[in-house]
Amino acid sequence: MKILVTGGAGFIASHVADAYIAAGHDVAILDDLSRGSMKNVNPKARFYRGDVRDHDFVEHVFATEKPEALNHHAAQMDVRRAVEEPVFDASVNIIGSIQLLEASVRHKVRRFVYISTGGAVYGEPKEFPVPEDYPLNPITPYGISKHTVEHYLFLYNVLYGLPYVVLRYGNVYGPRQSSKGEAGVFAIFCEQMLVGIQPVIYGDGSKVRDYVYVEDVARANVLALEKGEGEIFNIGNGVPTRDDEVFRVVRDNLGLTELQPKHVDKRPGEIDRIWLDTAKARRVLGWEPCVSLQEGARETVRYFRGVAGKQKTGTAPTGAKG
Ligand SMILES: NC(=O)c1ccc[n+]([C@@H]2O[C@H](COP(=O)([O-])OP(=O)(O)OC[C@H]3O[C@@H](n4cnc5c(N)ncnc54)[C@H](O)[C@@H]3O)[C@@H](O)[C@H]2O)c1
C-alpha cells in the first residue's frame, strides 16, 4: 500500500514508518523538522519537508504521492507549550489536521489513521482502567485539540465517506524519544542520569501513567490499516506504573542503584492517575502489547547510552533501530 506518514521524522512515527516498510508498504514521510530529525527518517522512505498547515505544500505532496493511506502523527505535542500558546497548539493540531482531511478527500485516500491521546482526552478519570467510551473532559488545550479532530473524522466519514481509524495512545516510550513533550519521562531520566544531573520527580512519585513501548505502538498502526474502520482504540499496556517505578527501572538499568530522586511540587494541570482499558484493541485489531516495562526500559537505556557515548566522542548520534 502507498502510505503517507506525517511526523515521520519524529519519535513514534519514525518507528511506524519503519514498521510499514518492514511489512512491505511503500512509504513517504511529511515533516517540518520542527522537532523531528532526518536521522530518524528511514532511508527507504521519500521525504517532504513542510508544514501540515500549508495548503499548497500539502496539495503538492498528495498530488505527487497519491497515497492510498494517510497516517497522521505530526502534531504540536508539548502539553506545557499548549497551555502557554493555545492558538499555536490549535493551529497545528486542528487546522493542520483539517488540511490533511481536505486533501485526503480530494485525493480519495482509502484509510486515514489518526493519532490521538489516551493520556490527555479523558481528563482526571475516576474509574480504571479507562475505556474508550469514558466521558471526555480534557484539562489541557492539547487534549482538546487532539480530541477535536476525532469529531472531524466522524464528520468527514459522514459527509464524504472517508474511512478512518483513531488510536489513542498511553504514554509511549522507547528509542528516539525526545526529552521534551507530553510523555518524555523515560527520555528525561535517561538523559539526566547519564550526564549526572539530579533527576526530579514532580510530586511524591505516586502519579500513575500507562506506559507502552514504541514498537508495540507501531504494530497497532500496521493492524489499523486493515481493521477497525470507523472505530477509536486505546493503545496502552493497560497497567498502572508510578513515577517512582519509572525512576527505579531506569536507574537500575544504568547501574546507579544508590541514586535517589529529588521531589518537588506537582505541576498544576497534571493528572494524578490514568491507565487504559485496551480490551477493544485486543478484540477488534487483534493487537496486544508484547514488551514489558523491564524489557522496554532496557532497550531505551541502551539507546540513550549510545547517544551519550557518541556525543562524548563527538560523533553525531544515529537513530538506533528500536
Ligand atoms: N509521545 C507520547 O507518549 C504520545 C502519547 C499520545 C499521543 N501522542 C501523539 O503521537 C504523535 C507523535 O508524537 P511523538 O511523541 O512522536 O512526537 P514528536 O514531536 O517526536 O513527533 C512529531 C513530529 O511532527 C513534526 N511536526 C510538528 N509540527 C508539524 C507541522 N506543523 N507540520 C509538519 N510536521 C510537524 C515534528 O517535527 C515531529 O517530527 C503526536 O500526534 C502526539 O500527539 C504521543
GROMACS .gro file of C-alpha atoms and ligand atoms in nm:
model
  366
    1MET     CA    1   0.000   0.000   0.000
    2LYS     CA    2   0.120   0.360  -0.066
    3ILE     CA    3   0.124   0.533   0.271
    4LEU     CA    4   0.200   0.893   0.363
    5VAL     CA    5   0.320   0.924   0.725
    6THR     CA    6   0.310   1.272   0.878
    7GLY     CA    7   0.555   1.341   1.160
    8GLY     CA    8   0.770   1.052   1.039
    9ALA     CA    9   1.094   1.226   1.139
   10GLY     CA   10   0.973   1.229   1.499
   11PHE     CA   11   0.983   0.970   1.773
   12ILE     CA   12   0.678   0.746   1.728
   13ALA     CA   13   0.602   0.791   1.357
   14SER     CA   14   0.961   0.708   1.259
   15HIS     CA   15   0.905   0.364   1.417
   16VAL     CA   16   0.566   0.343   1.243
   17ALA     CA   17   0.731   0.421   0.907
   18ASP     CA   18   0.994   0.153   0.978
   19ALA     CA   19   0.719  -0.100   1.062
   20TYR     CA   20   0.525  -0.015   0.743
   21ILE     CA   21   0.838  -0.053   0.531
   22ALA     CA   22   0.923  -0.383   0.704
   23ALA     CA   23   0.569  -0.502   0.623
   24GLY     CA   24   0.630  -0.427   0.253
   25HIS     CA   25   0.446  -0.095   0.221
   26ASP     CA   26   0.566   0.199   0.010
   27VAL     CA   27   0.619   0.494   0.244
   28ALA     CA   28   0.657   0.870   0.207
   29ILE     CA   29   0.714   1.099   0.504
   30LEU     CA   30   0.597   1.457   0.556
   31ASP     CA   31   0.755   1.651   0.843
   32ASP     CA   32   0.858   2.013   0.901
   33LEU     CA   33   1.152   1.902   1.122
   34SER     CA   34   1.039   2.146   1.392
   35ARG     CA   35   1.107   1.865   1.640
   36GLY     CA   36   1.192   1.564   1.429
   37SER     CA   37   1.528   1.479   1.279
   38MET     CA   38   1.647   1.342   0.945
   39LYS     CA   39   1.845   1.086   1.147
   40ASN     CA   40   1.512   0.916   1.228
   41VAL     CA   41   1.390   0.903   0.867
   42ASN     CA   42   1.404   0.557   0.712
   43PRO     CA   43   1.628   0.577   0.401
   44LYS     CA   44   1.374   0.374   0.203
   45ALA     CA   45   1.107   0.646   0.251
   46ARG     CA   46   1.067   0.953   0.031
   47PHE     CA   47   1.083   1.270   0.239
   48TYR     CA   48   0.893   1.600   0.208
   49ARG     CA   49   0.984   1.886   0.438
   50GLY     CA   50   0.698   2.125   0.514
   51ASP     CA   51   0.414   2.226   0.739
   52VAL     CA   52   0.081   2.039   0.758
   53ARG     CA   53  -0.090   2.379   0.779
   54ASP     CA   54   0.045   2.484   0.439
   55HIS     CA   55  -0.233   2.412   0.187
   56ASP     CA   56  -0.014   2.432  -0.126
   57PHE     CA   57   0.259   2.216   0.022
   58VAL     CA   58   0.011   1.950   0.139
   59GLU     CA   59  -0.159   1.954  -0.204
   60HIS     CA   60   0.181   1.913  -0.375
   61VAL     CA   61   0.268   1.609  -0.159
   62PHE     CA   62  -0.069   1.440  -0.214
   63ALA     CA   63  -0.064   1.510  -0.588
   64THR     CA   64   0.289   1.371  -0.618
   65GLU     CA   65   0.248   1.070  -0.391
   66LYS     CA   66  -0.118   0.977  -0.448
   67PRO     CA   67  -0.125   0.792  -0.114
   68GLU     CA   68  -0.382   0.518  -0.055
   69ALA     CA   69  -0.347   0.562   0.322
   70LEU     CA   70  -0.255   0.853   0.545
   71ASN     CA   71  -0.104   0.802   0.890
   72HIS     CA   72  -0.122   1.132   1.077
   73HIS     CA   73   0.121   1.170   1.366
   74ALA     CA   74   0.254   1.526   1.306
   75ALA     CA   75   0.145   1.744   1.595
   76GLN     CA   76   0.229   2.004   1.850
   77MET     CA   77   0.260   1.757   2.138
   78ASP     CA   78   0.414   1.962   2.418
   79VAL     CA   79   0.146   1.989   2.687
   80ARG     CA   80   0.306   2.288   2.859
   81ARG     CA   81   0.350   2.474   2.531
   82ALA     CA   82  -0.018   2.408   2.458
   83VAL     CA   83  -0.110   2.585   2.783
   84GLU     CA   84   0.121   2.879   2.705
   85GLU     CA   85   0.034   2.902   2.333
   86PRO     CA   86  -0.314   2.754   2.285
   87VAL     CA   87  -0.359   2.930   1.950
   88PHE     CA   88  -0.044   2.772   1.812
   89ASP     CA   89  -0.146   2.433   1.953
   90ALA     CA   90  -0.488   2.455   1.787
   91SER     CA   91  -0.342   2.578   1.458
   92VAL     CA   92  -0.107   2.279   1.420
   93ASN     CA   93  -0.329   2.012   1.573
   94ILE     CA   94  -0.669   2.121   1.441
   95ILE     CA   95  -0.611   2.337   1.131
   96GLY     CA   96  -0.321   2.118   1.017
   97SER     CA   97  -0.538   1.808   1.051
   98ILE     CA   98  -0.821   1.971   0.855
   99GLN     CA   99  -0.577   2.049   0.570
  100LEU     CA  100  -0.492   1.677   0.561
  101LEU     CA  101  -0.859   1.573   0.579
  102GLU     CA  102  -0.943   1.802   0.287
  103ALA     CA  103  -0.651   1.669   0.082
  104SER     CA  104  -0.748   1.311   0.171
  105VAL     CA  105  -1.098   1.366   0.034
  106ARG     CA  106  -0.966   1.541  -0.282
  107HIS     CA  107  -0.723   1.258  -0.348
  108LYS     CA  108  -0.956   0.972  -0.246
  109VAL     CA  109  -0.747   0.833   0.040
  110ARG     CA  110  -0.883   0.494   0.146
  111ARG     CA  111  -0.762   0.495   0.508
  112PHE     CA  112  -0.694   0.785   0.748
  113VAL     CA  113  -0.517   0.661   1.062
  114TYR     CA  114  -0.532   0.942   1.317
  115ILE     CA  115  -0.326   0.952   1.634
  116SER     CA  116  -0.500   1.085   1.941
  117THR     CA  117  -0.407   1.068   2.307
  118GLY     CA  118  -0.544   0.840   2.577
  119GLY     CA  119  -0.334   1.031   2.828
  120ALA     CA  120  -0.498   1.369   2.772
  121VAL     CA  121  -0.855   1.334   2.640
  122TYR     CA  122  -1.016   1.176   2.947
  123GLY     CA  123  -0.903   1.440   3.198
  124GLU     CA  124  -0.880   1.309   3.555
  125PRO     CA  125  -1.076   0.982   3.539
  126LYS     CA  126  -1.242   0.824   3.841
  127GLU     CA  127  -1.267   0.464   3.719
  128PHE     CA  128  -0.988   0.235   3.596
  129PRO     CA  129  -0.884   0.110   3.353
  130VAL     CA  130  -1.039   0.380   3.134
  131PRO     CA  131  -1.237   0.255   2.830
  132GLU     CA  132  -1.284   0.448   2.505
  133ASP     CA  133  -1.642   0.546   2.593
  134TYR     CA  134  -1.543   0.709   2.923
  135PRO     CA  135  -1.660   1.076   2.941
  136LEU     CA  136  -1.411   1.313   2.779
  137ASN     CA  137  -1.312   1.610   2.993
  138PRO     CA  138  -0.963   1.714   2.880
  139ILE     CA  139  -0.792   1.958   3.114
  140THR     CA  140  -0.530   2.084   2.865
  141PRO     CA  141  -0.562   2.266   2.531
  142TYR     CA  142  -0.360   1.978   2.385
  143GLY     CA  143  -0.622   1.721   2.492
  144ILE     CA  144  -0.893   1.939   2.342
  145SER     CA  145  -0.712   1.993   2.012
  146LYS     CA  146  -0.630   1.625   1.970
  147HIS     CA  147  -0.987   1.520   2.053
  148THR     CA  148  -1.146   1.782   1.826
  149VAL     CA  149  -1.004   1.608   1.520
  150GLU     CA  150  -1.184   1.287   1.621
  151HIS     CA  151  -1.511   1.479   1.560
  152TYR     CA  152  -1.388   1.598   1.221
  153LEU     CA  153  -1.304   1.240   1.122
  154PHE     CA  154  -1.653   1.125   1.210
  155LEU     CA  155  -1.793   1.417   1.010
  156TYR     CA  156  -1.573   1.359   0.705
  157ASN     CA  157  -1.683   0.998   0.709
  158VAL     CA  158  -2.050   1.106   0.714
  159LEU     CA  159  -2.007   1.380   0.451
  160TYR     CA  160  -1.754   1.219   0.215
  161GLY     CA  161  -1.725   0.853   0.318
  162LEU     CA  162  -1.361   0.896   0.428
  163PRO     CA  163  -1.261   0.571   0.607
  164TYR     CA  164  -1.070   0.629   0.930
  165VAL     CA  165  -0.932   0.472   1.249
  166VAL     CA  166  -0.834   0.657   1.568
  167LEU     CA  167  -0.559   0.531   1.800
  168ARG     CA  168  -0.547   0.691   2.146
  169TYR     CA  169  -0.202   0.622   2.289
  170GLY     CA  170  -0.097   0.594   2.650
  171ASN     CA  171   0.249   0.725   2.741
  172VAL     CA  172   0.471   0.595   2.465
  173TYR     CA  173   0.841   0.541   2.543
  174GLY     CA  174   1.145   0.396   2.368
  175PRO     CA  175   1.444   0.479   2.148
  176ARG     CA  176   1.444   0.819   1.967
  177GLN     CA  177   1.209   0.979   2.221
  178SER     CA  178   1.277   1.345   2.288
  179SER     CA  179   1.302   1.463   2.646
  180LYS     CA  180   1.058   1.746   2.567
  181GLY     CA  181   0.686   1.693   2.532
  182GLU     CA  182   0.386   1.504   2.653
  183ALA     CA  183   0.537   1.188   2.786
  184GLY     CA  184   0.913   1.216   2.785
  185VAL     CA  185   0.982   1.094   3.137
  186PHE     CA  186   1.188   0.788   3.030
  187ALA     CA  187   1.396   1.006   2.799
  188ILE     CA  188   1.434   1.277   3.064
  189PHE     CA  189   1.552   1.035   3.333
  190CYS     CA  190   1.790   0.861   3.089
  191GLU     CA  191   1.946   1.189   2.973
  192GLN     CA  192   1.974   1.334   3.324
  193MET     CA  193   2.119   1.023   3.484
  194LEU     CA  194   2.372   0.973   3.203
  195VAL     CA  195   2.517   1.323   3.243
  196GLY     CA  196   2.491   1.332   3.623
  197ILE     CA  197   2.205   1.582   3.656
  198GLN     CA  198   1.985   1.527   3.964
  199PRO     CA  199   1.653   1.380   3.835
  200VAL     CA  200   1.340   1.547   3.962
  201ILE     CA  201   1.000   1.388   4.027
  202TYR     CA  202   0.706   1.628   4.034
  203GLY     CA  203   0.502   1.519   4.337
  204ASP     CA  204   0.566   1.231   4.572
  205GLY     CA  205   0.622   0.970   4.298
  206SER     CA  206   0.274   0.820   4.320
  207LYS     CA  207   0.137   0.969   3.994
  208VAL     CA  208   0.037   0.683   3.767
  209ARG     CA  209   0.053   0.650   3.387
  210ASP     CA  210   0.009   0.380   3.124
  211TYR     CA  211   0.350   0.326   2.959
  212VAL     CA  212   0.356   0.146   2.627
  213TYR     CA  213   0.668   0.058   2.427
  214VAL     CA  214   0.704   0.226   2.088
  215GLU     CA  215   0.738  -0.098   1.888
  216ASP     CA  216   0.410  -0.226   2.030
  217VAL     CA  217   0.252   0.103   1.924
  218ALA     CA  218   0.400   0.076   1.573
  219ARG     CA  219   0.242  -0.270   1.536
  220ALA     CA  220  -0.101  -0.126   1.620
  221ASN     CA  221  -0.055   0.115   1.328
  222VAL     CA  222   0.012  -0.175   1.091
  223LEU     CA  223  -0.305  -0.354   1.204
  224ALA     CA  224  -0.508  -0.032   1.179
  225LEU     CA  225  -0.453  -0.029   0.801
  226GLU     CA  226  -0.682  -0.330   0.765
  227LYS     CA  227  -0.903  -0.346   1.072
  228GLY     CA  228  -1.121  -0.130   1.296
  229GLU     CA  229  -1.271   0.107   1.038
  230GLY     CA  230  -1.465   0.396   1.195
  231GLU     CA  231  -1.352   0.299   1.546
  232ILE     CA  232  -1.148   0.452   1.827
  233PHE     CA  233  -0.895   0.237   2.015
  234ASN     CA  234  -0.696   0.286   2.332
  235ILE     CA  235  -0.339   0.168   2.280
  236GLY     CA  236  -0.160   0.115   2.610
  237ASN     CA  237  -0.022  -0.154   2.834
  238GLY     CA  238  -0.338  -0.146   3.041
  239VAL     CA  239  -0.141  -0.141   3.366
  240PRO     CA  240  -0.061   0.145   3.606
  241THR     CA  241   0.304   0.247   3.654
  242ARG     CA  242   0.408   0.501   3.917
  243ASP     CA  243   0.663   0.778   3.853
  244ASP     CA  244   0.895   0.633   4.116
  245GLU     CA  245   0.878   0.294   3.942
  246VAL     CA  246   0.995   0.452   3.615
  247PHE     CA  247   1.274   0.625   3.807
  248ARG     CA  248   1.383   0.293   3.962
  249VAL     CA  249   1.373   0.090   3.642
  250VAL     CA  250   1.585   0.346   3.453
  251ARG     CA  251   1.824   0.392   3.746
  252ASP     CA  252   1.874   0.018   3.795
  253ASN     CA  253   1.933  -0.038   3.424
  254LEU     CA  254   2.206   0.225   3.438
  255GLY     CA  255   2.356   0.058   3.744
  256LEU     CA  256   2.309   0.373   3.957
  257THR     CA  257   2.137   0.188   4.241
  258GLU     CA  258   2.221   0.447   4.509
  259LEU     CA  259   2.069   0.743   4.319
  260GLN     CA  260   1.757   0.897   4.473
  261PRO     CA  261   1.516   1.138   4.302
  262LYS     CA  262   1.456   1.495   4.418
  263HIS     CA  263   1.086   1.554   4.483
  264VAL     CA  264   0.936   1.895   4.402
  265ASP     CA  265   0.577   2.021   4.390
  266LYS     CA  266   0.339   1.863   4.142
  267ARG     CA  267   0.279   2.088   3.841
  268PRO     CA  268  -0.069   2.236   3.800
  269GLY     CA  269  -0.281   2.070   3.533
  270GLU     CA  270  -0.110   1.733   3.562
  271ILE     CA  271  -0.349   1.448   3.622
  272ASP     CA  272  -0.284   1.205   3.909
  273ARG     CA  273  -0.379   0.871   3.764
  274ILE     CA  274  -0.459   0.713   3.431
  275TRP     CA  275  -0.434   0.374   3.273
  276LEU     CA  276  -0.626   0.249   2.976
  277ASP     CA  277  -0.866  -0.033   2.904
  278THR     CA  278  -0.727  -0.193   2.587
  279ALA     CA  279  -0.980  -0.477   2.553
  280LYS     CA  280  -1.127  -0.326   2.236
  281ALA     CA  281  -0.791  -0.312   2.055
  282ARG     CA  282  -0.723  -0.671   2.158
  283ARG     CA  283  -1.063  -0.787   2.035
  284VAL     CA  284  -1.103  -0.588   1.712
  285LEU     CA  285  -0.747  -0.519   1.596
  286GLY     CA  286  -0.602  -0.842   1.735
  287TRP     CA  287  -0.335  -0.625   1.899
  288GLU     CA  288  -0.167  -0.671   2.232
  289PRO     CA  289   0.139  -0.520   2.393
  290CYS     CA  290   0.432  -0.765   2.398
  291VAL     CA  291   0.716  -0.566   2.558
  292SER     CA  292   0.731  -0.550   2.938
  293LEU     CA  293   0.840  -0.236   3.120
  294GLN     CA  294   1.166  -0.411   3.214
  295GLU     CA  295   1.246  -0.507   2.853
  296GLY     CA  296   1.139  -0.171   2.716
  297ALA     CA  297   1.344   0.015   2.975
  298ARG     CA  298   1.650  -0.195   2.889
  299GLU     CA  299   1.622  -0.109   2.519
  300THR     CA  300   1.556   0.259   2.593
  301VAL     CA  301   1.854   0.287   2.826
  302ARG     CA  302   2.073   0.109   2.569
  303TYR     CA  303   1.970   0.366   2.306
  304PHE     CA  304   2.035   0.670   2.527
  305ARG     CA  305   2.368   0.527   2.641
  306GLY     CA  306   2.464   0.502   2.272
  307VAL     CA  307   2.359   0.861   2.205
  308ALA     CA  308   2.551   0.990   2.510
  309GLY     CA  309   2.860   0.789   2.409
  310LYS     CA  310   2.857   0.933   2.058
  311GLN     CA  311   2.812   1.287   2.190
  312LYS     CA  312   3.112   1.240   2.419
  313THR     CA  313   3.333   1.121   2.132
  314GLY     CA  314   3.198   1.397   1.908
  315THR     CA  315   3.032   1.159   1.661
  316ALA     CA  316   2.681   1.251   1.552
  317PRO     CA  317   2.432   1.010   1.711
  318THR     CA  318   2.239   0.793   1.471
  319GLY     CA  319   1.877   0.691   1.524
  320ALA     CA  320   1.904   0.340   1.669
  321LYS     CA  321   1.665   0.079   1.540
  322GLY     CA  322   1.430   0.024   1.833
  323LIG     N1  323   0.467   1.058   2.300
  323LIG     C1  324   0.356   1.008   2.353
  323LIG     O1  325   0.358   0.940   2.455
  323LIG     C2  326   0.223   1.034   2.288
  323LIG     C3  327   0.107   0.997   2.357
  323LIG     C4  328  -0.017   1.016   2.296
  323LIG     C5  329  -0.022   1.067   2.167
  323LIG     N2  330   0.091   1.104   2.103
  323LIG     C6  331   0.080   1.158   1.968
  323LIG     O2  332   0.169   1.088   1.883
  323LIG     C7  333   0.215   1.176   1.779
  323LIG     C8  334   0.366   1.174   1.770
  323LIG     O3  335   0.422   1.213   1.894
  323LIG     P1  336   0.578   1.198   1.925
  323LIG     O4  337   0.591   1.173   2.070
  323LIG     O5  338   0.641   1.106   1.829
  323LIG     O6  339   0.626   1.348   1.899
  323LIG     P2  340   0.741   1.408   1.808
  323LIG     O7  341   0.748   1.553   1.840
  323LIG     O8  342   0.867   1.326   1.821
  323LIG     O9  343   0.684   1.388   1.661
  323LIG     C9  344   0.601   1.482   1.599
  323LIG    C10  345   0.660   1.513   1.463
  323LIG    O10  346   0.573   1.604   1.396
  323LIG    C11  347   0.651   1.703   1.333
  323LIG     N3  348   0.569   1.824   1.324
  323LIG    C12  349   0.529   1.904   1.426
  323LIG     N4  350   0.456   2.007   1.379
  323LIG    C13  351   0.448   1.990   1.245
  323LIG    C14  352   0.386   2.063   1.140
  323LIG     N5  353   0.317   2.175   1.165
  323LIG     N6  354   0.396   2.018   1.013
  323LIG    C15  355   0.467   1.905   0.986
  323LIG     N7  356   0.529   1.832   1.080
  323LIG    C16  357   0.519   1.873   1.209
  323LIG    C17  358   0.773   1.722   1.422
  323LIG    O11  359   0.884   1.777   1.354
  323LIG    C18  360   0.798   1.579   1.470
  323LIG    O12  361   0.888   1.511   1.385
  323LIG    C19  362   0.154   1.312   1.810
  323LIG    O13  363   0.038   1.325   1.733
  323LIG    C20  364   0.118   1.304   1.958
  323LIG    O14  365   0.010   1.389   1.988
  323LIG    C21  366   0.214   1.089   2.161
   0.00000   0.00000   0.00000
